[in-house]
């Protein structure tokens, strides 16, 4: 299930918004520019580099230490939203965001919790197949957080879409009783709604460093509200709805790529397979 609304301008001027995108130098006097998602003026996540040829990245930093739930819309989010505009949720969360153009997407997701380096990890699976390991460290990229995989599908023969939901705080910080409450509700048929600010980064290696030199379309949802819901859904193998506010001006994707996203997200789920290259799910569709 996917529903979308027209792109709209949301948010506050960057100095007034709790979230904003920024860049900084890694070290005084030089070094590659880091692309960052900031929370309360502190770096919360390091994102893919601007070049578009480096590997896809979301790396949790010290500034990601709390959720951004809004009490006034909690009751509305306990159940499913039927439309992206339903209940004034977009406007409520828009007050947290940096001013810009956003594409609202209402998605149904079935999250699968991933621990970096373990089974199903994108960074040590599909990413290594394309870029190889980090040339300096000799290891895969490390996101410094558990995350959820929710969807993937074919873009074309040389490109694949990968979708992730990234929590602001790890599931170990969630309250156990609230997770159990949501598990029980989901088993009774409730489908709650989570909210995220999202980016679409299209990354393709400049050199053939791995066995599968394809383009990776990374749709990454940074979770604002719904941390307990996502863990409960992963535990109970149940769906949740996700209201994604895709930051068009902050994504490493052109306008045409972003415009294709709703149609791509409506396709059947399919893992990336090539001759001699099979993803960590052995060619089976992931949940």
Coordinates of C-alpha atoms in Angstrom, one line a residue:
X1 CA 0.0 0.0 0.0
X2 CA 1.3 3.4 -0.9
X3 CA -0.6 6.7 -1.0
X4 CA 1.0 10.1 -1.8
X5 CA 0.1 13.8 -1.8
X6 CA 1.5 16.6 -3.8
X7 CA 4.8 18.0 -2.7
X8 CA 4.4 20.8 -0.3
X9 CA 6.5 23.4 1.5
X10 CA 6.9 22.6 5.2
X11 CA 9.1 23.6 8.1
X12 CA 10.7 26.5 9.8
X13 CA 13.8 28.5 9.0
X14 CA 16.8 26.3 9.8
X15 CA 17.9 28.1 13.0
X16 CA 14.4 27.6 14.5
X17 CA 13.8 23.9 13.4
X18 CA 14.7 21.0 15.7
X19 CA 16.0 19.1 12.7
X20 CA 18.1 20.4 9.8
X21 CA 20.6 19.2 7.2
X22 CA 24.1 20.5 7.3
X23 CA 27.7 19.9 6.2
X24 CA 31.0 20.2 8.0
X25 CA 34.6 19.4 7.5
X26 CA 35.9 16.2 9.1
X27 CA 39.0 17.9 10.4
X28 CA 40.3 21.5 10.7
X29 CA 42.1 22.5 7.5
X30 CA 40.6 19.9 5.1
X31 CA 39.1 16.5 4.7
X32 CA 35.9 15.4 3.0
X33 CA 32.8 17.3 3.8
X34 CA 30.4 15.3 5.9
X35 CA 26.7 15.5 5.1
X36 CA 24.7 15.5 8.3
X37 CA 21.2 15.3 9.8
X38 CA 21.3 17.6 12.8
X39 CA 19.0 17.4 15.9
X40 CA 18.9 20.4 18.2
X41 CA 22.1 21.7 16.5
X42 CA 24.0 18.5 17.2
X43 CA 25.1 15.9 14.6
X44 CA 22.7 13.0 14.8
X45 CA 23.5 11.0 11.6
X46 CA 26.2 11.1 9.0
X47 CA 24.7 10.6 5.6
X48 CA 26.0 9.5 2.1
X49 CA 28.7 11.8 0.7
X50 CA 27.6 14.4 -1.9
X51 CA 29.8 12.8 -4.6
X52 CA 27.2 10.1 -5.3
X53 CA 29.9 7.5 -6.1
X54 CA 30.7 6.7 -2.4
X55 CA 28.7 3.9 -0.7
X56 CA 25.2 4.7 0.7
X57 CA 25.5 5.6 4.4
X58 CA 23.5 6.4 7.5
X59 CA 25.7 6.4 10.6
X60 CA 24.3 7.3 14.0
X61 CA 26.3 9.9 15.9
X62 CA 26.1 11.2 19.5
X63 CA 23.3 13.7 18.8
X64 CA 20.8 11.0 18.1
X65 CA 19.7 10.3 21.7
X66 CA 15.9 11.0 21.9
X67 CA 12.7 10.5 19.9
X68 CA 10.7 13.4 18.5
X69 CA 7.2 12.3 19.3
X70 CA 4.4 14.8 19.6
X71 CA 1.9 14.2 22.3
X72 CA -1.0 16.1 20.6
X73 CA -1.2 13.6 17.7
X74 CA -0.4 10.4 19.6
X75 CA -4.1 9.3 19.8
X76 CA -4.5 9.7 16.0
X77 CA -1.3 7.7 15.3
X78 CA -2.4 4.7 17.5
X79 CA -4.4 3.5 14.5
X80 CA -3.8 3.6 10.7
X81 CA -3.9 6.9 8.7
X82 CA -6.0 6.5 5.6
X83 CA -4.5 9.4 3.7
X84 CA -1.2 11.3 4.1
X85 CA -3.2 14.5 5.1
X86 CA -5.4 12.7 7.7
X87 CA -5.7 14.3 11.1
X88 CA -3.3 17.2 10.6
X89 CA -0.2 15.0 11.3
X90 CA 1.8 16.5 8.4
X91 CA 1.3 20.0 9.7
X92 CA 2.2 18.9 13.3
X93 CA 5.5 17.3 12.4
X94 CA 6.2 20.0 9.8
X95 CA 6.9 22.3 12.7
X96 CA 10.0 20.2 13.6
X97 CA 11.5 20.2 10.1
X98 CA 13.8 22.6 8.2
X99 CA 12.0 24.7 5.6
X100 CA 11.9 23.0 2.3
X101 CA 9.9 20.9 -0.2
X102 CA 8.6 17.6 1.0
X103 CA 6.9 14.7 -0.7
X104 CA 4.4 13.0 1.7
X105 CA 4.3 9.2 1.3
X106 CA 2.0 6.9 3.3
X107 CA 3.5 3.4 3.2
X108 CA 2.7 0.0 4.6
X109 CA 5.9 -1.6 5.9
X110 CA 6.7 -4.9 7.5
X111 CA 9.9 -4.2 9.4
X112 CA 12.7 -6.7 10.0
X113 CA 15.2 -5.7 12.7
X114 CA 18.8 -5.9 11.5
X115 CA 21.9 -5.9 13.7
X116 CA 25.0 -4.6 11.8
X117 CA 27.3 -7.5 10.8
X118 CA 24.5 -10.1 11.3
X119 CA 22.2 -11.9 8.9
X120 CA 20.5 -9.5 6.5
X121 CA 22.8 -6.6 7.0
X122 CA 22.8 -4.4 3.9
X123 CA 26.3 -3.0 4.7
X124 CA 28.0 -6.3 4.8
X125 CA 25.9 -7.9 2.1
X126 CA 24.6 -6.0 -0.9
X127 CA 26.9 -2.9 -0.4
X128 CA 30.0 -5.0 -0.3
X129 CA 28.9 -6.8 -3.4
X130 CA 29.0 -3.4 -5.2
X131 CA 31.7 -1.4 -3.5
X132 CA 33.8 -4.0 -1.7
X133 CA 35.0 -3.3 1.8
X134 CA 36.3 0.1 2.9
X135 CA 39.7 0.6 1.3
X136 CA 41.2 2.1 4.5
X137 CA 39.7 -0.1 7.2
X138 CA 39.4 -3.3 5.2
X139 CA 35.9 -3.7 6.7
X140 CA 32.3 -3.0 5.6
X141 CA 30.7 0.4 6.4
X142 CA 29.3 0.4 10.0
X143 CA 26.0 2.3 10.7
X144 CA 26.5 2.3 14.5
X145 CA 22.9 1.4 15.1
X146 CA 20.4 -1.4 14.7
X147 CA 18.0 -0.6 11.9
X148 CA 15.0 -2.0 10.1
X149 CA 14.8 -3.3 6.5
X150 CA 11.3 -3.0 5.1
X151 CA 11.3 -3.2 1.3
X152 CA 13.4 -3.6 -1.8
X153 CA 12.7 -3.8 -5.5
X154 CA 14.2 -3.6 -9.0
X155 CA 14.6 -0.2 -10.5
X156 CA 16.1 -1.6 -13.8
X157 CA 18.8 -4.1 -14.7
X158 CA 21.6 -1.9 -13.3
X159 CA 19.8 -0.3 -10.3
X160 CA 18.0 -1.5 -7.2
X161 CA 15.9 0.3 -4.5
X162 CA 16.6 -0.5 -0.9
X163 CA 14.4 0.9 1.9
X164 CA 15.4 1.3 5.6
X165 CA 13.8 2.7 8.7
X166 CA 16.5 4.1 11.1
X167 CA 15.5 4.7 14.8
X168 CA 16.7 7.8 16.6
X169 CA 17.5 5.6 19.6
X170 CA 18.2 1.8 19.5
X171 CA 15.4 -0.6 20.3
X172 CA 17.2 -1.5 23.6
X173 CA 16.1 2.0 24.8
X174 CA 12.4 1.2 24.2
X175 CA 10.1 0.6 27.2
X176 CA 9.4 -3.2 27.3
X177 CA 5.8 -2.8 28.5
X178 CA 4.9 -0.4 25.7
X179 CA 6.3 -2.8 23.1
X180 CA 4.3 -5.6 24.6
X181 CA 1.1 -3.4 24.5
X182 CA 1.6 -2.7 20.8
X183 CA 2.3 -6.4 20.0
X184 CA -1.0 -7.3 21.7
X185 CA -2.8 -4.6 19.7
X186 CA -1.3 -5.7 16.4
X187 CA -2.3 -9.3 17.1
X188 CA -5.9 -8.0 17.5
X189 CA -5.7 -6.3 14.1
X190 CA -4.6 -2.8 14.9
X191 CA -2.3 -1.2 12.4
X192 CA -0.6 1.9 14.1
X193 CA 1.2 4.7 12.2
X194 CA 4.8 5.9 12.6
X195 CA 6.3 9.1 11.2
X196 CA 9.7 9.8 9.6
X197 CA 11.7 12.4 7.7
X198 CA 13.3 10.7 4.7
X199 CA 15.9 11.0 2.0
X200 CA 16.4 9.3 -1.3
X201 CA 20.1 8.8 -2.1
X202 CA 21.1 7.4 -5.5
X203 CA 24.7 6.1 -5.3
X204 CA 26.7 4.3 -7.9
X205 CA 30.5 3.4 -7.8
X206 CA 32.8 5.2 -10.2
X207 CA 35.0 2.1 -10.3
X208 CA 34.3 -1.7 -10.5
X209 CA 35.3 -2.5 -6.9
X210 CA 32.9 -5.3 -6.3
X211 CA 31.1 -8.1 -8.1
X212 CA 27.9 -6.1 -8.8
X213 CA 28.6 -2.6 -10.0
X214 CA 25.0 -1.4 -9.8
X215 CA 23.3 1.8 -8.6
X216 CA 21.8 1.7 -5.2
X217 CA 18.7 3.8 -4.6
X218 CA 18.6 4.2 -0.8
X219 CA 15.2 5.3 0.6
X220 CA 16.1 6.0 4.3
X221 CA 13.4 6.9 6.8
X222 CA 14.7 8.5 10.0
X223 CA 12.1 7.7 12.6
X224 CA 10.6 10.6 14.5
X225 CA 7.6 8.9 16.1
X226 CA 6.9 5.1 16.4
X227 CA 10.0 3.5 17.9
X228 CA 7.9 1.1 20.0
X229 CA 5.6 0.4 17.1
X230 CA 8.4 -0.6 14.8
X231 CA 9.9 -3.0 17.3
X232 CA 6.5 -4.5 18.0
X233 CA 5.8 -5.0 14.3
X234 CA 9.2 -6.7 13.8
X235 CA 8.5 -8.9 16.9
X236 CA 5.0 -9.8 15.8
X237 CA 5.7 -9.9 12.1
X238 CA 2.9 -7.4 11.5
X239 CA 2.6 -4.3 9.3
X240 CA 2.6 -0.7 10.4
X241 CA 1.9 2.4 8.4
X242 CA 4.7 4.9 7.9
X243 CA 4.1 8.5 7.0
X244 CA 7.3 9.5 5.3
X245 CA 8.1 13.2 4.6
X246 CA 10.7 12.9 1.9
X247 CA 13.1 15.9 1.9
X248 CA 13.3 16.6 -1.9
X249 CA 15.9 19.3 -1.6
X250 CA 18.2 17.3 0.7
X251 CA 18.2 14.0 -1.2
X252 CA 21.0 12.8 -3.5
X253 CA 18.5 12.3 -6.3
X254 CA 17.2 14.3 -9.2
X255 CA 13.7 15.5 -9.5
X256 CA 12.9 12.8 -12.1
X257 CA 14.2 10.1 -9.7
X258 CA 12.1 11.4 -6.8
X259 CA 9.1 11.5 -9.1
X260 CA 9.6 7.8 -9.9
X261 CA 9.6 6.8 -6.3
X262 CA 5.8 6.3 -5.7
X263 CA 5.6 3.9 -8.7
X264 CA 8.8 2.0 -7.7
X265 CA 7.5 1.7 -4.1
X266 CA 4.2 0.2 -5.5
X267 CA 6.1 -2.6 -7.2
X268 CA 6.3 -6.1 -5.9
X269 CA 9.1 -6.7 -3.4
X270 CA 12.2 -8.3 -5.0
X271 CA 15.7 -9.0 -3.8
X272 CA 18.7 -8.0 -6.0
X273 CA 20.1 -11.0 -7.9
X274 CA 22.7 -11.1 -10.7
X275 CA 24.8 -13.8 -12.2
X276 CA 27.0 -15.1 -9.4
X277 CA 25.7 -12.5 -7.0
X278 CA 22.9 -13.3 -4.5
X279 CA 21.9 -11.0 -1.7
X280 CA 21.9 -12.1 2.0
X281 CA 18.5 -13.6 1.6
X282 CA 19.7 -16.1 -0.9
X283 CA 17.5 -14.7 -3.6
X284 CA 14.3 -14.8 -1.6
X285 CA 12.2 -11.7 -1.1
X286 CA 12.8 -10.0 2.2
X287 CA 10.0 -9.1 4.6

